[in-house]
Coordinates of C-alpha atoms and ligand atoms in Angstrom, one line a residue:
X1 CA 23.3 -64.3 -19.7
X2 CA 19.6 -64.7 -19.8
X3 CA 19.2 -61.8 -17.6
X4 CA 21.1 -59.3 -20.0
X5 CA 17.9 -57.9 -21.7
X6 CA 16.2 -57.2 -18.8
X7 CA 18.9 -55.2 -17.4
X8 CA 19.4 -53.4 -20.0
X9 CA 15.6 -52.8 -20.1
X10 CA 16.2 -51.4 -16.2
X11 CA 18.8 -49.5 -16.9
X12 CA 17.0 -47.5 -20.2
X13 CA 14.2 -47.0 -17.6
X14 CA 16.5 -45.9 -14.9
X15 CA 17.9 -43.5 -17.3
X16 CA 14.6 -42.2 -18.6
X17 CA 13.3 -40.9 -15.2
X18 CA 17.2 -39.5 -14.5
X19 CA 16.7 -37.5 -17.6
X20 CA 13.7 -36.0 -16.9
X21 CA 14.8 -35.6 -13.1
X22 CA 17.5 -33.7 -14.7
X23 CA 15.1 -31.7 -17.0
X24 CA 12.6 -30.8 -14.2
X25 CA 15.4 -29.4 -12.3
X26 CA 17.2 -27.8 -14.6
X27 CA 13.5 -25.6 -15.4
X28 CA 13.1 -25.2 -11.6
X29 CA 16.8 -23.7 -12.0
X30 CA 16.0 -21.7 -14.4
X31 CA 13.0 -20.4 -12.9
X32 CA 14.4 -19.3 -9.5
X33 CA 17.5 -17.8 -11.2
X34 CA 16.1 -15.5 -14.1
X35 CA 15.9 -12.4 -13.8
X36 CA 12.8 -10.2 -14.9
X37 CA 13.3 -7.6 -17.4
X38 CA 12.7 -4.4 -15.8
X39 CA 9.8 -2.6 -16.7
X40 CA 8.1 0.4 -15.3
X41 CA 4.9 -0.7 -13.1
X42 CA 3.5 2.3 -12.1
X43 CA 0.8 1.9 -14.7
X44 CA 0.0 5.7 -14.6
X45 CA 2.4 7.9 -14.0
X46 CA 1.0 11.5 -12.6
X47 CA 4.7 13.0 -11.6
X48 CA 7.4 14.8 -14.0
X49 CA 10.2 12.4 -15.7
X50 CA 13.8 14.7 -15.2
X51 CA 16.5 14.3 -17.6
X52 CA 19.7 14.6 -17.8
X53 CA 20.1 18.4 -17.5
X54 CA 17.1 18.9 -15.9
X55 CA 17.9 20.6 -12.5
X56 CA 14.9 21.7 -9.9
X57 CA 15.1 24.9 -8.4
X58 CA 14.0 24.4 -4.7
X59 CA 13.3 27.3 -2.2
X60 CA 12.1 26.8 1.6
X61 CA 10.3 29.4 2.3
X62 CA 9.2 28.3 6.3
X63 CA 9.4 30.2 9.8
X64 CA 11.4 27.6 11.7
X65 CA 10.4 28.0 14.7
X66 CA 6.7 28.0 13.9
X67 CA 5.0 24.5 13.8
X68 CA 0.9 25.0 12.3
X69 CA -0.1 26.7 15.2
X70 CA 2.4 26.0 17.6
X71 CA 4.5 29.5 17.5
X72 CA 7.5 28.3 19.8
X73 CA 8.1 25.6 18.3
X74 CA 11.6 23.7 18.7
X75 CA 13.5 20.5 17.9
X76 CA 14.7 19.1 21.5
X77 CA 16.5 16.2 19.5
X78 CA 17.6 17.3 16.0
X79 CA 20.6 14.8 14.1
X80 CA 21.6 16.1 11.2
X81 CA 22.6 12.7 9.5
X82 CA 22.2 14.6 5.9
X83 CA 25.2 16.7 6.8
X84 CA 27.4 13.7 5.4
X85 CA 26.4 13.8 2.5
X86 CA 27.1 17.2 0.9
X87 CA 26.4 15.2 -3.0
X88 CA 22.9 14.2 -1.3
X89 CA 21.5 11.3 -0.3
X90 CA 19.1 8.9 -2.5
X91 CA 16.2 8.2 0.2
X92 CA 15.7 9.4 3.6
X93 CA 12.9 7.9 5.8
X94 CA 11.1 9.5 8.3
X95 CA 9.5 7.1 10.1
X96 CA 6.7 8.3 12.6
X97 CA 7.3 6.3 15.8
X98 CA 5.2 6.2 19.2
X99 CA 7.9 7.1 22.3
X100 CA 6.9 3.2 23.6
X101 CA 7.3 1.5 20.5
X102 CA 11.2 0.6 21.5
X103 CA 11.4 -2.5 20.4
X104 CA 9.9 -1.5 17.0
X105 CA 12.6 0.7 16.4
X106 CA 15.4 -1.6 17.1
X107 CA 13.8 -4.1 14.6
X108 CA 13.8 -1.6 12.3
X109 CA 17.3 -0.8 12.9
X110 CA 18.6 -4.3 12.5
X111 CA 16.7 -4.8 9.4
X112 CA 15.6 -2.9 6.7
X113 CA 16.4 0.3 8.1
X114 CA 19.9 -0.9 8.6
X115 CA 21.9 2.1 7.0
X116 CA 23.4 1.3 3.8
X117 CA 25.4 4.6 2.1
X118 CA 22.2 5.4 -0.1
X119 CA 19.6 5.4 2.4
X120 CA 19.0 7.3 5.7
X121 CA 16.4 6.7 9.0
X122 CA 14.9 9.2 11.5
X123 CA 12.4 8.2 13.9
X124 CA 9.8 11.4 14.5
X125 CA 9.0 11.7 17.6
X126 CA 6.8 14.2 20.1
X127 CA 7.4 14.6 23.8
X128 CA 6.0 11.8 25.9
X129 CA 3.6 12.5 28.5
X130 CA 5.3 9.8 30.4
X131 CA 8.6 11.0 32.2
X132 CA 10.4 7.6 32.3
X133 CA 9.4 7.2 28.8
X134 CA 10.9 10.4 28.2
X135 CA 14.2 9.5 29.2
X136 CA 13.8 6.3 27.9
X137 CA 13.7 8.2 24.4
X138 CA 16.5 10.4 25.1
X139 CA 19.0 7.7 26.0
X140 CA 18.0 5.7 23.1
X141 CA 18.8 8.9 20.9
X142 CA 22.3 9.5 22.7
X143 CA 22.6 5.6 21.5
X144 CA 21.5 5.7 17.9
X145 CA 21.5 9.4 17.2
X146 CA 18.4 8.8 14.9
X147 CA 15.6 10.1 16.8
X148 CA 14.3 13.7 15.7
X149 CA 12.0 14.6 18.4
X150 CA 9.6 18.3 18.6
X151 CA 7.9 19.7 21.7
X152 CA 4.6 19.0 21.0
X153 CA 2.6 16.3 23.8
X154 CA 3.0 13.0 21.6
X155 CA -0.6 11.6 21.9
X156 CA -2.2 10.3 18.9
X157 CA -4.4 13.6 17.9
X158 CA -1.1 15.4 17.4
X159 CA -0.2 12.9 14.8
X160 CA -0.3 16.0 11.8
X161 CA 2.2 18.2 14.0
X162 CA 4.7 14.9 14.1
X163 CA 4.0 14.6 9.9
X164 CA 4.4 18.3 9.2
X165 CA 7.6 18.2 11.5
X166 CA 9.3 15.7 9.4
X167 CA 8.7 18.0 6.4
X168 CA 9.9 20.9 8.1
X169 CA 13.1 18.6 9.0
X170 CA 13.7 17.7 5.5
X171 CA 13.2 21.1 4.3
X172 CA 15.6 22.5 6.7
X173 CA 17.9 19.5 7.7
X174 CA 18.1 17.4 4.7
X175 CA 17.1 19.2 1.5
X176 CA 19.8 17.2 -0.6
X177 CA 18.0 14.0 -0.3
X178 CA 16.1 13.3 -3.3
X179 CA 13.4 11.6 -2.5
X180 CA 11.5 10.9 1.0
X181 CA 9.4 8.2 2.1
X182 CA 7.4 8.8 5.1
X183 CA 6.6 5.6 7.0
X184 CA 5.1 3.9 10.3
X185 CA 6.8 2.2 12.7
X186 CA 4.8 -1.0 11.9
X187 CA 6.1 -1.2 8.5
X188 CA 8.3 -3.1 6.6
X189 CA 10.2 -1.2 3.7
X190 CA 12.6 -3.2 1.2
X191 CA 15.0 -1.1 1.1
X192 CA 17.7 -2.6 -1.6
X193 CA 14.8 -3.2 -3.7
X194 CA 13.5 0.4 -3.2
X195 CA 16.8 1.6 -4.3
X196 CA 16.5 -0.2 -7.4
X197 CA 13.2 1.0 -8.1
X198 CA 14.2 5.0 -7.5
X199 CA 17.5 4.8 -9.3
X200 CA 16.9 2.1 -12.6
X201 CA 12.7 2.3 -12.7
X202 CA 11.4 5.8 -12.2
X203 CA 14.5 7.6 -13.5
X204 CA 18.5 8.0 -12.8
X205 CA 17.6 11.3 -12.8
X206 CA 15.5 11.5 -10.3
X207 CA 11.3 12.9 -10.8
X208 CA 9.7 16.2 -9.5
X209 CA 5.7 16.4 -8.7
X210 CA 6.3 13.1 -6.8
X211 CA 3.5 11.6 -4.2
X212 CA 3.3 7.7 -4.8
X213 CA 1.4 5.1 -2.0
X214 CA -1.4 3.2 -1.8
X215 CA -4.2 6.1 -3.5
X216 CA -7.5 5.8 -1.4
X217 CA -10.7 7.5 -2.8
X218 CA -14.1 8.2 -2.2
X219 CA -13.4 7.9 1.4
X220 CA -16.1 8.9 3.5
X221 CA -15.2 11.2 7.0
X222 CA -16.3 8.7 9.7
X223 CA -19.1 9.7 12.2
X224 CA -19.8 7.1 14.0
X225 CA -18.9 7.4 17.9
X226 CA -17.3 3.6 18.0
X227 CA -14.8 4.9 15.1
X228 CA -11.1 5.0 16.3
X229 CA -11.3 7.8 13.2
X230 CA -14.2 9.5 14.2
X231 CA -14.3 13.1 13.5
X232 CA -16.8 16.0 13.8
X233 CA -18.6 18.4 11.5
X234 CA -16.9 21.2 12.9
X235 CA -13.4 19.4 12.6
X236 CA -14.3 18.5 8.6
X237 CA -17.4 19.8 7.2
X238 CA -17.6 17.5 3.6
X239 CA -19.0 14.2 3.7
X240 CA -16.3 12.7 1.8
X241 CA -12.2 12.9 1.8
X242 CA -10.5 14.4 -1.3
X243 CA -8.3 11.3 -2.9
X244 CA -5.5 10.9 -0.6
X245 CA -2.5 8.2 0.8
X246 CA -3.0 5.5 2.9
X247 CA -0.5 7.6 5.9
X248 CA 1.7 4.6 6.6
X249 CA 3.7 5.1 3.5
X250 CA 4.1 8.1 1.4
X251 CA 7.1 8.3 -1.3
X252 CA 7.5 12.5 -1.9
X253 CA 10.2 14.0 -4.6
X254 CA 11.9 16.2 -2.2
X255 CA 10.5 19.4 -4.4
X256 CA 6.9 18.6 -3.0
X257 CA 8.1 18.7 0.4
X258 CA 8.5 22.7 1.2
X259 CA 5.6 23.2 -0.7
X260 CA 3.5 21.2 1.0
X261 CA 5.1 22.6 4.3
X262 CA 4.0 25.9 3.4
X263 CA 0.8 25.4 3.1
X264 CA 0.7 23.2 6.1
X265 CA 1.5 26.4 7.9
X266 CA -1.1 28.3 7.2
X267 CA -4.5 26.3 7.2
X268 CA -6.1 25.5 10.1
X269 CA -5.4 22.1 11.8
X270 CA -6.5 18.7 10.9
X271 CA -5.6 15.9 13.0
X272 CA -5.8 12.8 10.3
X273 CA -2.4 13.3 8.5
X274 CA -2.9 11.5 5.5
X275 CA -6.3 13.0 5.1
X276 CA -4.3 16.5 6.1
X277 CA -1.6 16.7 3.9
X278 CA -1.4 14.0 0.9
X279 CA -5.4 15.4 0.3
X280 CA -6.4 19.0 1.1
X281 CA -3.3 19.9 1.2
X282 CA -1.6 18.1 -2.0
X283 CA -4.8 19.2 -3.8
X284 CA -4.3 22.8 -2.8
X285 CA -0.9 22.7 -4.7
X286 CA -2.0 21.0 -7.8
X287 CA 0.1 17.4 -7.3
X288 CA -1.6 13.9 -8.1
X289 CA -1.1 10.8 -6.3
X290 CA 0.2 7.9 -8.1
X291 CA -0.9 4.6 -6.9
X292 CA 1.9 2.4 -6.0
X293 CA 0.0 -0.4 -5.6
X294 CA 1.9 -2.7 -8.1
X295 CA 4.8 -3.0 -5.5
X296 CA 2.7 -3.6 -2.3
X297 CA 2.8 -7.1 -1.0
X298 CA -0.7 -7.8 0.1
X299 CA -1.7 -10.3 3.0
X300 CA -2.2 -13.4 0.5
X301 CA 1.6 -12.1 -1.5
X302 CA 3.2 -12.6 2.1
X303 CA 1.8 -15.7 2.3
X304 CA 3.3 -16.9 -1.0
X305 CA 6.2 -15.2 -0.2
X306 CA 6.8 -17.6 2.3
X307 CA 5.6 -20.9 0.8
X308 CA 7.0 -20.3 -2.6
X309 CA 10.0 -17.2 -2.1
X310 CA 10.6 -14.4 -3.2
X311 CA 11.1 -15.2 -7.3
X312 CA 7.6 -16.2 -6.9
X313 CA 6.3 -13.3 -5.5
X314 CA 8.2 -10.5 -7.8
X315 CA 9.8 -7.6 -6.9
X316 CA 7.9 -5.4 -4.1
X317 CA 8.9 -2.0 -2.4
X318 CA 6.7 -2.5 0.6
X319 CA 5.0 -4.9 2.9
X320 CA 1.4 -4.6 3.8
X321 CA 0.4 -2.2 6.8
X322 CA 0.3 -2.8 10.5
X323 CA 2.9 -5.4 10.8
X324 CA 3.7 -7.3 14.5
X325 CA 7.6 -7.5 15.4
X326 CA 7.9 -10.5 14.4
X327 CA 5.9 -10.8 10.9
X328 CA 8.6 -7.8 10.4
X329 CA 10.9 -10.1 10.8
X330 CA 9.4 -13.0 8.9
X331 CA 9.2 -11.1 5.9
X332 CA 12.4 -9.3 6.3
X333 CA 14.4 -13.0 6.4
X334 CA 12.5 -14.6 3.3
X335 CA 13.7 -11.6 1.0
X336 CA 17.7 -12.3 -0.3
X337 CA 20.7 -10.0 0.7
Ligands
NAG401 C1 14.1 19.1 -18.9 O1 15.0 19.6 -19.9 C2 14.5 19.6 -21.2 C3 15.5 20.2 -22.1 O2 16.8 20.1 -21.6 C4 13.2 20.5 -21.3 O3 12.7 20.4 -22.6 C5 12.2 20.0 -20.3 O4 11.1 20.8 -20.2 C6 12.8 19.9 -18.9 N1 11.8 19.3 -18.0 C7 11.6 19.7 -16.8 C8 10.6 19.0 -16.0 O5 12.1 20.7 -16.3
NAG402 C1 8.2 33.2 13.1 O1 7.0 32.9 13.9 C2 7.0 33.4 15.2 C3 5.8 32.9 15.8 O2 4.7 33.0 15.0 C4 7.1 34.9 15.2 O3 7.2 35.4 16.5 C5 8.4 35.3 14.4 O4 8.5 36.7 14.3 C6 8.4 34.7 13.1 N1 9.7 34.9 12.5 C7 9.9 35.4 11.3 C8 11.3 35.6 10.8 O5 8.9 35.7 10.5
NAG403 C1 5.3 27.3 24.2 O1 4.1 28.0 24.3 C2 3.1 27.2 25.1 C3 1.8 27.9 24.9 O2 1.9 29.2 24.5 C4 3.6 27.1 26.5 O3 2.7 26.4 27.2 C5 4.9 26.4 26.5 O4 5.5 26.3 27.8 C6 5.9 27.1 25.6 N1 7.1 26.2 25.4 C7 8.3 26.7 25.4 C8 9.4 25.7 25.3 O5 8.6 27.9 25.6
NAG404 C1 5.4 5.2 32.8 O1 6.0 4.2 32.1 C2 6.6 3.2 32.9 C3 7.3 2.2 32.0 O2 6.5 1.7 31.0 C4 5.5 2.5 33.7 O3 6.1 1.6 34.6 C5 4.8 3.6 34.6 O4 3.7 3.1 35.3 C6 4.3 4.7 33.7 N1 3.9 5.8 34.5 C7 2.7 6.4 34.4 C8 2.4 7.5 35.3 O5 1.9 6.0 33.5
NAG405 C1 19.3 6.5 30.9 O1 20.7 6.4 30.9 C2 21.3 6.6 32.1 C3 22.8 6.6 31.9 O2 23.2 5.6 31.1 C4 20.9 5.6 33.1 O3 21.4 5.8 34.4 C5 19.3 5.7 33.2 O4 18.9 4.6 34.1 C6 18.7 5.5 31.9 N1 17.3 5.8 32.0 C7 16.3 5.1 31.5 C8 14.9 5.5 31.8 O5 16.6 4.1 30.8
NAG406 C1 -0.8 18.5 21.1 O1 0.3 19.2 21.3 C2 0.1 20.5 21.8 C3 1.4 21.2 21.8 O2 2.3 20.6 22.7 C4 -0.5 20.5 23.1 O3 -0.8 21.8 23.6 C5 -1.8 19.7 23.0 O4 -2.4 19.5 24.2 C6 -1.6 18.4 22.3 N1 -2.8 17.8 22.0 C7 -3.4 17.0 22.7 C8 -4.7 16.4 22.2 O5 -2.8 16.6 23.7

């Protein structure tokens, strides 16, 4: 009997830390299982807001088979996924993809560009120099049907025919889709999450005057002879870039798209695509970029990511730039289904 108080005494302890056990959890609960309000992020919005009986009148005015200054120009692979989707499609992504970078595009397949109803993948693709390569392409088109490919040499100077032929595709092939995000093949979209952000954040109506990505400015043409960007005087005269987006990905409102084709087809080539087309050429017809920034993970966000998940990090749109294979895949596994 003389031990009774100091039982008792254990026990009040005992239950003390299994009450605030139970508290601690119950916050850490509550932390991983809230949901954020939604709010709009993109801080400054530079694009048009449609409403409810807004409609956009969009005409393609383009020679098809005229590419820049290519004046026979011709899909050899052309899928018309769009074709299914008479009401339109949400997204379509046209993903510029090197012939070798194979294994990329499976990864790609098997994750985020794994086609849910909303959203659609191309690969754009020129003609490899190398002929096993080349058949290499063309059986893993008969495979996936996915692969939209021009007849232009695919070597990395011809990088601005590959981007202007994946507006010309849109315009032509897939002008119901409302919006179109122009990727690499080292790049890690989040798809669902992108959803969310086109159809409940920027507007269930959908947006005109659209460019969103990361905005660089002030950029300064490169002239140095070790530069993998080096380019001439003759090539680009001005010291510095107009304001422009970083090329690996670029979200267009699909009323930008023949517009900027057009004028694409006119002025003389540039081979720096983002530089090309989301600067000189977006200036030319009066659209703003709108930094997306706010939904980029950044290298430290990935690491977080993966320490602390995904509630941690907050909702993101993108990955960082020049992924490997398997940091694709990293990324892709620590986001929920
Ligand atoms: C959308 O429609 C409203 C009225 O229905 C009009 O006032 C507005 O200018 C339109 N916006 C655009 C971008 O067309
Ligand atoms: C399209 O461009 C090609 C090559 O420049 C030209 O031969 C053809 O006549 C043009 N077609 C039309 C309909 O303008
Ligand atoms: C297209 O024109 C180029 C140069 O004019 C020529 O070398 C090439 O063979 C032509 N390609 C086709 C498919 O006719
Ligand atoms: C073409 O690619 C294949 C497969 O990668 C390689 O084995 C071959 O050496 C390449 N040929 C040339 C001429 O580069
Ligand atoms: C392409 O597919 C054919 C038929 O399936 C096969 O015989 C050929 O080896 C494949 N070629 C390459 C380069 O993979
Ligand atoms: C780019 O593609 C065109 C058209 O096929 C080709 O004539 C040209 O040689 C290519 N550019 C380079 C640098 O190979």
């Amino acid at each position: 009997m003389a031990e009774g108080p100091r039982n008792e005494k254990l026990e009040m302890m005992t239950l003390h830390k299994i009450l605030f056990t139970v508290f601690v959890l119950y916050f850490i609960y509550k932390y991983y299982t809230t949901t954020a309000p939604v709010i709009v992020r993109i801080k400054d919005p530079k694009f048009t807001m449609l409403g409810p009986f807004n409609t956009t009148h969009i005409v393609v005015e383009d020679n098809y088979t005229q590419l820049i200054d290519i004046n026979n120009f011709t899909f050899k692979i052309n899928p018309q996924p769009c074709n299914d989707y008479p009401a339109g499609l949400l997204l379509m992504i046209i993903i510029s993809s090197n012939p070798n970078n194979r294994e990329n595009r499976l990864i790609i397949r098997n994750t985020w560009g794994r086609n849910h109803d909303s959203v659609k993948v191309v690969f754009l693709i020129g003609e490899p120099e190398n002929l096993t390569i080349a058949q290499r392409v063309k059986n893993e088109s008969i495979q996936y049907g996915d692969i939209v490919q021009g007849n232009f040499v695919d070597v990395y100077r011809n990088m601005t025919y590959k981007h202007v032929m994946g507006l010309k595709w849109v315009a032509h092939h897939c002008p119901t889709a409302k919006y179109i995000l122009k990727t690499d093949d080292d790049v890690l979209v989040n798809s669902r999450e992108m959803t969310h952000f086109l159809t409940r954040e920027l507007s269930p109506w959908g947006v005109k005057d659209l460019i969103t990505c990361q905005v660089l400015q002030n950029a300064k043409a490169q002239r140095s002879k070790n530069s993998k960007w080096k380019v001439t005087t003759e090539e680009y005269p001005s010291v510095y870039y107009p304001t422009y987006c970083a090329g690996w990905a670029i979200l267009y409102s699909q009323d930008v798209i023949p517009r900027l084709l057009k004028i694409a087809q006119t002025i003389r080539y540039f081979w720096i695509d983002d530089v090309h087309i989301t600067g000189v050429i977006a200036e030319k017809i009066g659209v703003t970029r709108t930094p997306l920034s706010s939904l980029i993970l950044t290298p430290t966000t990935v690491k977080q990511l993966k320490v602390f998940g995904p509630k941690y990090v907050g909702s993101f749109v993108l990955g960082p730039p020049d992924l490997s294979r398997d940091k694709i895949m990293e990324i892709w596994s620590s986001i929920p289904a």
